[in-house]
mmCIF file of C-alpha atoms in Angstrom:
data_model
loop_
_atom_site.group_PDB
_atom_site.id
_atom_site.type_symbol
_atom_site.label_atom_id
_atom_site.label_comp_id
_atom_site.label_asym_id
_atom_site.label_seq_id
_atom_site.Cartn_x
_atom_site.Cartn_y
_atom_site.Cartn_z
ATOM 1 C CA MET E 1 74.045 27.731 -10.139
ATOM 2 C CA ARG E 2 76.133 24.543 -9.112
ATOM 3 C CA ILE E 3 75.716 21.301 -9.196
ATOM 4 C CA THR E 4 78.348 18.567 -9.761
ATOM 5 C CA PHE E 5 78.359 14.955 -8.918
ATOM 6 C CA GLN E 6 80.915 14.622 -6.033
ATOM 7 C CA GLU E 7 83.682 12.026 -5.408
ATOM 8 C CA GLU E 8 82.725 9.381 -2.825
ATOM 9 C CA SER E 9 82.624 10.452 0.791
ATOM 10 C CA ILE E 10 82.371 8.660 4.066
ATOM 11 C CA ASN E 11 78.697 8.775 4.247
ATOM 12 C CA GLU E 12 78.485 7.297 0.464
ATOM 13 C CA LYS E 13 80.183 4.371 1.374
ATOM 14 C CA SER E 14 78.026 3.376 4.348
ATOM 15 C CA PHE E 15 74.815 4.171 1.909
ATOM 16 C CA ASN E 16 76.315 2.134 -0.756
ATOM 17 C CA ARG E 17 76.980 -0.718 1.618
ATOM 18 C CA ILE E 18 73.475 -0.967 2.699
ATOM 19 C CA PHE E 19 71.644 0.098 -0.378
ATOM 20 C CA GLN E 20 73.645 -1.169 -3.462
ATOM 21 C CA GLY E 21 71.402 -3.777 -5.504
ATOM 22 C CA VAL E 22 68.417 -2.923 -3.129
ATOM 23 C CA SER E 23 65.018 -2.737 -5.006
ATOM 24 C CA PHE E 24 62.163 -0.638 -3.492
ATOM 25 C CA LYS E 25 59.494 -2.981 -4.737
ATOM 26 C CA GLU E 26 58.817 -3.871 -1.092
ATOM 27 C CA ILE E 27 57.622 -0.195 -0.616
ATOM 28 C CA GLY E 28 55.597 -0.283 -3.523
ATOM 29 C CA LEU E 29 57.997 1.375 -5.907
ATOM 30 C CA ASP E 30 58.203 -0.383 -9.239
ATOM 31 C CA LEU E 31 61.778 0.718 -10.052
ATOM 32 C CA ARG E 32 65.345 -0.911 -11.129
ATOM 33 C CA LYS E 33 67.628 -1.812 -8.325
ATOM 34 C CA VAL E 34 70.099 0.778 -6.620
ATOM 35 C CA LYS E 35 73.482 1.135 -8.462
ATOM 36 C CA GLU E 36 74.760 3.683 -6.299
ATOM 37 C CA ILE E 37 74.303 7.088 -3.602
ATOM 38 C CA VAL E 38 74.590 10.290 -5.606
ATOM 39 C CA GLU E 39 76.001 13.180 -3.847
ATOM 40 C CA VAL E 40 75.075 16.648 -5.261
ATOM 41 C CA GLU E 41 76.696 20.021 -4.434
ATOM 42 C CA ARG E 42 74.523 22.703 -2.257
ATOM 43 C CA ILE E 43 72.669 25.354 -4.088
ATOM 44 C CA GLU E 44 73.181 28.008 -1.812
ATOM 45 C CA ASN E 45 70.111 28.685 0.344
ATOM 46 C CA TYR E 46 68.306 25.834 -0.797
ATOM 47 C CA LYS E 47 67.700 22.320 1.394
ATOM 48 C CA LEU E 48 69.863 19.544 -0.201
ATOM 49 C CA PRO E 49 68.162 16.371 -1.236
ATOM 50 C CA LEU E 50 67.769 13.557 1.645
ATOM 51 C CA LEU E 51 68.642 10.750 -0.701
ATOM 52 C CA MET E 52 69.491 10.549 -4.444
ATOM 53 C CA PHE E 53 70.041 7.257 -5.582
ATOM 54 C CA LEU E 54 71.430 6.384 -9.274
ATOM 55 C CA LEU E 55 69.499 3.109 -10.419
ATOM 56 C CA GLU E 56 70.536 0.534 -12.975
ATOM 57 C CA ASP E 57 68.885 2.158 -15.721
ATOM 58 C CA ASP E 58 70.560 5.473 -15.282
ATOM 59 C CA THR E 59 67.592 7.349 -13.947
ATOM 60 C CA LEU E 60 68.089 9.181 -10.645
ATOM 61 C CA LEU E 61 65.586 8.349 -7.569
ATOM 62 C CA HIS E 62 64.991 11.344 -5.372
ATOM 63 C CA ILE E 63 63.543 10.455 -1.735
ATOM 64 C CA GLU E 64 62.328 12.569 0.989
ATOM 65 C CA ILE E 65 60.523 12.093 4.441
ATOM 66 C CA MET E 66 57.530 13.945 5.849
ATOM 67 C CA ASN E 67 54.972 13.553 8.467
ATOM 68 C CA ASP E 68 52.062 15.518 9.619
ATOM 69 C CA GLU E 69 54.824 17.877 11.588
ATOM 70 C CA ILE E 70 57.636 17.781 9.061
ATOM 71 C CA LYS E 71 56.821 19.310 5.681
ATOM 72 C CA THR E 72 58.631 18.769 2.347
ATOM 73 C CA ASP E 73 60.286 21.969 0.841
ATOM 74 C CA LEU E 74 58.846 21.539 -2.747
ATOM 75 C CA GLN E 75 60.675 24.695 -3.937
ATOM 76 C CA SER E 76 64.065 23.003 -3.046
ATOM 77 C CA MET E 77 63.111 19.498 -4.346
ATOM 78 C CA PHE E 78 62.034 20.955 -7.701
ATOM 79 C CA THR E 79 65.233 23.497 -8.221
ATOM 80 C CA TYR E 80 67.669 20.198 -7.512
ATOM 81 C CA ASP E 81 65.884 17.798 -9.649
ATOM 82 C CA MET E 82 65.378 20.391 -12.438
ATOM 83 C CA SER E 83 68.876 21.430 -12.418
ATOM 84 C CA ILE E 84 70.143 17.559 -12.503
ATOM 85 C CA VAL E 85 67.628 17.376 -15.771
ATOM 86 C CA LEU E 86 68.754 20.272 -17.543
ATOM 87 C CA ARG E 87 72.566 19.983 -16.874
ATOM 88 C CA TYR E 88 72.965 16.172 -16.988
ATOM 89 C CA LYS E 89 69.754 15.141 -18.868
ATOM 90 C CA ILE E 90 69.081 12.407 -16.697
ATOM 91 C CA GLN E 91 65.551 11.661 -15.656
ATOM 92 C CA VAL E 92 64.740 12.289 -12.091
ATOM 93 C CA ARG E 93 61.800 10.484 -10.132
ATOM 94 C CA THR E 94 60.996 12.257 -7.051
ATOM 95 C CA VAL E 95 59.113 10.062 -4.143
ATOM 96 C CA ILE E 96 58.122 11.248 -0.645
ATOM 97 C CA LEU E 97 58.167 8.688 2.167
ATOM 98 C CA ASN E 98 55.128 9.475 4.610
ATOM 99 C CA PHE E 99 55.147 8.429 8.096
ATOM 100 C CA GLY E 100 52.371 9.438 10.708
ATOM 101 C CA SER E 101 48.781 9.966 9.681
ATOM 102 C CA ARG E 102 48.392 7.606 6.498
ATOM 103 C CA GLN E 103 48.649 9.588 3.080
ATOM 104 C CA ASP E 104 49.503 8.253 -0.410
ATOM 105 C CA GLY E 105 48.905 9.350 -4.027
ATOM 106 C CA LYS E 106 50.912 12.274 -5.746
ATOM 107 C CA ILE E 107 51.649 15.763 -5.085
ATOM 108 C CA MET E 108 51.849 18.112 -8.376
ATOM 109 C CA ARG E 109 52.508 21.588 -8.618
ATOM 110 C CA ASN E 110 53.455 24.085 -11.448
ATOM 111 C CA PHE E 111 56.498 26.119 -11.187
ATOM 112 C CA GLY E 112 56.003 28.745 -14.116
ATOM 113 C CA SER E 113 55.614 26.518 -17.163
ATOM 114 C CA MET E 114 56.961 23.419 -15.602
ATOM 115 C CA HIS E 115 54.890 20.754 -13.970
ATOM 116 C CA TYR E 116 56.181 18.973 -11.279
ATOM 117 C CA GLU E 117 54.746 15.831 -10.092
ATOM 118 C CA VAL E 118 56.103 13.907 -6.657
ATOM 119 C CA GLN E 119 54.682 10.312 -5.776
ATOM 120 C CA ILE E 120 53.899 9.882 -1.939
ATOM 121 C CA VAL E 121 54.694 6.424 -0.302
ATOM 122 C CA ASP E 122 52.880 5.373 3.031
ATOM 123 C CA LEU E 123 55.436 3.916 5.354
ATOM 124 C CA SER E 124 52.764 4.239 7.803
ATOM 125 C CA SER E 125 50.795 1.550 6.274
ATOM 126 C CA ILE E 126 53.661 -1.251 7.192
ATOM 127 C CA ASP E 127 53.660 -3.078 10.361
ATOM 128 C CA GLY E 128 57.012 -1.652 12.079
ATOM 129 C CA ASP E 129 56.535 -3.886 15.027
ATOM 130 C CA LYS E 130 56.199 -7.192 12.883
ATOM 131 C CA VAL E 131 59.199 -6.172 10.747
ATOM 132 C CA TYR E 132 61.299 -5.451 13.840
ATOM 133 C CA GLU E 133 60.439 -8.893 15.172
ATOM 134 C CA GLU E 134 61.504 -10.624 11.961
ATOM 135 C CA LEU E 135 64.716 -8.580 11.951
ATOM 136 C CA SER E 136 65.524 -8.978 15.481
ATOM 137 C CA GLN E 137 65.259 -12.998 14.837
ATOM 138 C CA LYS E 138 67.720 -12.865 12.174
ATOM 139 C CA ILE E 139 70.205 -10.510 13.691
ATOM 140 C CA THR E 140 70.152 -12.295 16.911
ATOM 141 C CA SER E 141 70.838 -15.551 15.284
ATOM 142 C CA GLY E 142 73.721 -14.518 13.234
ATOM 143 C CA TYR E 143 71.852 -14.616 9.982
ATOM 144 C CA LEU E 144 73.092 -12.409 6.808
ATOM 145 C CA LEU E 145 70.206 -10.034 5.980
ATOM 146 C CA ASN E 146 69.000 -9.989 2.432
ATOM 147 C CA LYS E 147 68.168 -6.928 0.262
ATOM 148 C CA ARG E 148 64.613 -6.755 1.399
ATOM 149 C CA ASP E 149 66.031 -6.981 5.045
ATOM 150 C CA LYS E 150 68.191 -3.985 4.347
ATOM 151 C CA LEU E 151 65.638 -1.967 2.944
ATOM 152 C CA ASN E 152 63.318 -2.511 6.004
ATOM 153 C CA LEU E 153 65.934 -1.985 8.615
ATOM 154 C CA ALA E 154 66.889 1.527 7.145
ATOM 155 C CA PHE E 155 63.574 2.632 7.153
ATOM 156 C CA LEU E 156 62.289 0.919 10.212
ATOM 157 C CA PRO E 157 61.915 3.941 12.579
ATOM 158 C CA PHE E 158 59.626 5.354 10.014
ATOM 159 C CA MET E 159 57.078 2.573 9.924
ATOM 160 C CA LYS E 160 53.979 2.156 12.140
ATOM 161 C CA HIS E 161 54.731 1.213 15.585
ATOM 162 C CA SER E 162 53.058 0.513 18.871
ATOM 163 C CA VAL E 163 55.356 3.015 20.609
ATOM 164 C CA SER E 164 56.157 6.725 20.043
ATOM 165 C CA PHE E 165 58.563 7.562 17.030
ATOM 166 C CA SER E 166 61.148 8.371 19.576
ATOM 167 C CA GLU E 167 61.073 4.948 21.278
ATOM 168 C CA ALA E 168 60.612 3.091 17.701
ATOM 169 C CA LEU E 169 64.229 4.859 17.223
ATOM 170 C CA ARG E 170 65.670 3.912 20.267
ATOM 171 C CA LYS E 171 64.689 0.288 19.657
ATOM 172 C CA VAL E 172 66.084 0.171 16.142
ATOM 173 C CA ILE E 173 69.458 1.861 17.046
ATOM 174 C CA LEU E 174 69.931 -0.820 19.879
ATOM 175 C CA LEU E 175 68.833 -3.700 17.300
ATOM 176 C CA ILE E 176 71.645 -2.328 15.161
ATOM 177 C CA GLU E 177 74.134 -2.599 17.904
ATOM 178 C CA SER E 178 73.378 -6.243 18.053
ATOM 179 C CA ILE E 179 74.505 -6.596 14.562
ATOM 180 C CA LYS E 180 77.822 -8.942 14.616
ATOM 181 C CA ASP E 181 79.858 -7.407 11.698
ATOM 182 C CA GLU E 182 81.397 -4.141 12.937
ATOM 183 C CA GLU E 183 81.421 -2.485 9.537
ATOM 184 C CA GLU E 184 78.085 -3.503 8.866
ATOM 185 C CA ARG E 185 76.875 -1.966 12.094
ATOM 186 C CA MET E 186 78.377 0.967 11.456
ATOM 187 C CA ALA E 187 77.192 1.546 8.260
ATOM 188 C CA TYR E 188 73.683 1.312 9.329
ATOM 189 C CA VAL E 189 74.450 3.745 12.338
ATOM 190 C CA ALA E 190 76.061 6.409 9.728
ATOM 191 C CA VAL E 191 73.102 5.802 7.394
ATOM 192 C CA ILE E 192 70.189 5.865 9.963
ATOM 193 C CA SER E 193 71.926 9.077 11.576
ATOM 194 C CA GLU E 194 72.005 10.754 8.296
ATOM 195 C CA ILE E 195 68.572 9.972 7.339
ATOM 196 C CA ILE E 196 67.315 11.027 10.687
ATOM 197 C CA SER E 197 69.348 14.203 11.534
ATOM 198 C CA ARG E 198 68.170 15.742 7.859
ATOM 199 C CA SER E 199 64.603 14.751 7.764
ATOM 200 C CA THR E 200 63.216 14.586 11.660
ATOM 201 C CA GLY E 201 64.703 17.707 13.154
ATOM 202 C CA GLU E 202 64.640 17.907 16.884
ATOM 203 C CA GLN E 203 62.218 14.883 16.967
ATOM 204 C CA GLY E 204 64.922 12.109 16.290
ATOM 205 C CA VAL E 205 68.196 14.740 16.657
ATOM 206 C CA LYS E 206 67.394 14.273 20.364
ATOM 207 C CA VAL E 207 67.645 10.577 20.494
ATOM 208 C CA LEU E 208 70.678 10.526 18.300
ATOM 209 C CA LYS E 209 72.561 12.834 20.202
ATOM 210 C CA GLU E 210 72.181 10.628 23.142
ATOM 211 C CA TYR E 211 73.382 7.674 21.280
ATOM 212 C CA LEU E 212 76.178 9.050 19.694
ATOM 213 C CA MET E 213 77.619 10.751 22.792
ATOM 214 C CA ASP E 214 77.649 7.438 24.697
ATOM 215 C CA THR E 215 78.155 4.324 22.716
ATOM 216 C CA GLU E 216 81.333 2.873 21.460
ATOM 217 C CA VAL E 217 80.132 2.991 17.615
ATOM 218 C CA GLY E 218 79.109 6.557 18.115
ATOM 219 C CA ILE E 219 82.410 7.441 19.269
ATOM 220 C CA ARG E 220 84.328 5.966 16.507
ATOM 221 C CA ILE E 221 81.901 7.224 13.771
ATOM 222 C CA ARG E 222 82.926 11.062 15.175
ATOM 223 C CA ASP E 223 86.283 9.808 15.307
ATOM 224 C CA GLU E 224 86.443 8.800 11.606
ATOM 225 C CA GLY E 225 85.510 11.973 10.058
ATOM 226 C CA LYS E 226 81.822 12.452 10.281
ATOM 227 C CA LYS E 227 82.449 16.443 10.515
ATOM 228 C CA GLU E 228 80.913 16.600 7.092
ATOM 229 C CA GLY E 229 77.841 14.812 8.510
ATOM 230 C CA MET E 230 77.566 17.049 11.357
ATOM 231 C CA ARG E 231 77.994 20.148 9.265
ATOM 232 C CA GLU E 232 75.243 19.234 6.993
ATOM 233 C CA SER E 233 72.878 18.332 10.161
ATOM 234 C CA ILE E 234 73.535 21.577 11.425
ATOM 235 C CA MET E 235 72.900 23.287 7.871
ATOM 236 C CA ILE E 236 69.585 21.195 7.440
ATOM 237 C CA ILE E 237 68.147 22.067 11.098
ATOM 238 C CA LEU E 238 69.030 25.835 10.689
ATOM 239 C CA LEU E 239 67.275 25.825 7.048
ATOM 240 C CA GLU E 240 64.277 24.240 8.521
ATOM 241 C CA LYS E 241 64.175 27.009 10.992
ATOM 242 C CA PHE E 242 65.116 30.219 9.204
ATOM 243 C CA LYS E 243 64.845 29.015 5.381
ATOM 244 C CA VAL E 244 67.786 31.102 4.389
ATOM 245 C CA LEU E 245 71.050 31.632 6.236
ATOM 246 C CA PRO E 246 73.118 34.746 6.335
ATOM 247 C CA ASP E 247 76.164 34.323 4.147
ATOM 248 C CA ASP E 248 78.804 34.796 6.911
ATOM 249 C CA VAL E 249 77.226 32.327 8.866
ATOM 250 C CA TYR E 250 76.565 29.957 6.125
ATOM 251 C CA TYR E 251 80.544 29.964 5.231
ATOM 252 C CA ALA E 252 81.469 29.751 8.758
ATOM 253 C CA ILE E 253 79.604 26.622 9.211
ATOM 254 C CA ALA E 254 80.611 24.873 5.969
ATOM 255 C CA GLU E 255 84.445 25.855 6.569
ATOM 256 C CA GLN E 256 84.457 24.679 10.105
ATOM 257 C CA LYS E 257 86.935 21.879 10.632
ATOM 258 C CA ASN E 258 86.987 21.594 14.447
ATOM 259 C CA GLU E 259 85.134 18.563 15.819
ATOM 260 C CA ASN E 260 84.687 19.832 18.896
ATOM 261 C CA THR E 261 82.982 23.059 17.868
ATOM 262 C CA LEU E 262 80.791 21.076 15.256
ATOM 263 C CA MET E 263 79.395 18.787 18.290
ATOM 264 C CA LYS E 264 78.920 21.829 20.251
ATOM 265 C CA TRP E 265 76.977 23.445 17.485
ATOM 266 C CA LEU E 266 75.024 20.259 16.926
ATOM 267 C CA GLN E 267 74.006 20.018 20.611
ATOM 268 C CA ASN E 268 72.793 23.646 20.720
ATOM 269 C CA VAL E 269 71.557 24.368 17.346
ATOM 270 C CA THR E 270 67.979 23.025 18.177
ATOM 271 C CA SER E 271 67.407 25.613 20.725
ATOM 272 C CA ILE E 272 68.246 28.511 18.946
ATOM 273 C CA CYS E 273 65.590 30.858 18.161
ATOM 274 C CA SER E 274 66.937 33.967 16.064
ATOM 275 C CA VAL E 275 69.583 34.853 13.781
ATOM 276 C CA ASP E 276 71.176 36.911 16.336
ATOM 277 C CA GLU E 277 71.784 33.895 18.683
ATOM 278 C CA LEU E 278 72.772 31.989 15.843
ATOM 279 C CA LYS E 279 75.449 34.459 15.232
ATOM 280 C CA LYS E 280 76.350 34.520 18.732
ATOM 281 C CA MET E 281 76.940 30.843 18.751
ATOM 282 C CA VAL E 282 78.891 30.690 15.440
ATOM 283 C CA PHE E 283 81.132 33.740 16.273
ATOM 284 C CA ASN E 284 81.822 32.955 19.872
ATOM 285 C CA ILE E 285 79.996 36.499 20.839
ATOM 286 C CA GLU E 286 79.308 36.945 24.548
#
């Protein structure tokens, strides 16, 4: 089993810019502030953790997202958490952020002799329309966002809105586009794109695809080396569909460096229905 903390990536820089120093108390988690985002190496055929934060007390916070249609993979979550605990002797607290039908409390499972407990935080209880208006006023007036604002903006698409999830996501993206600081704007786009593409599947990817194809910020993000993020998005969508990938397909995607090819795969992967179709796409079989 391979798990290592990796050197800082492009995505990691964006996450650190947004989340460093942030406390999750605003969404009901009594935890220390974030020190930095942590990236872990993939364990083959298990879904990577969505978010893993190192906190100021040197514990880890593992965050996943779910709703009525998107279910979390407890086996994968447990595998990564226990690997980190056993190898690095670091305490891991695991939290699911729920949106959709209201749900909170805890999920408890036993894996052999190991007891696994996950806390659920209900984002759908937060008035997203109100939060959107507050953030919109600050951003359009040129005010700097405080730590609470940054947390709210990062998770704004998942709060309760008077419109559909897709429409709320479009509104949030347009709001981010109005941020005057270019690097800050790009960081939010990278963070929300990563969270959406790795947690909502086809539901959010379509909106992101339209945005990343047509806007200046989206083009710059691709040009600055988001191949890693595209590969990761492809892997996550496929693992949601098929649970396990053939080794040749897995390595072909992991080692693909051509940006145009990755973008084409990302555009087509949601419509793939079988492993045979997947192999035809990856290996360019007519």
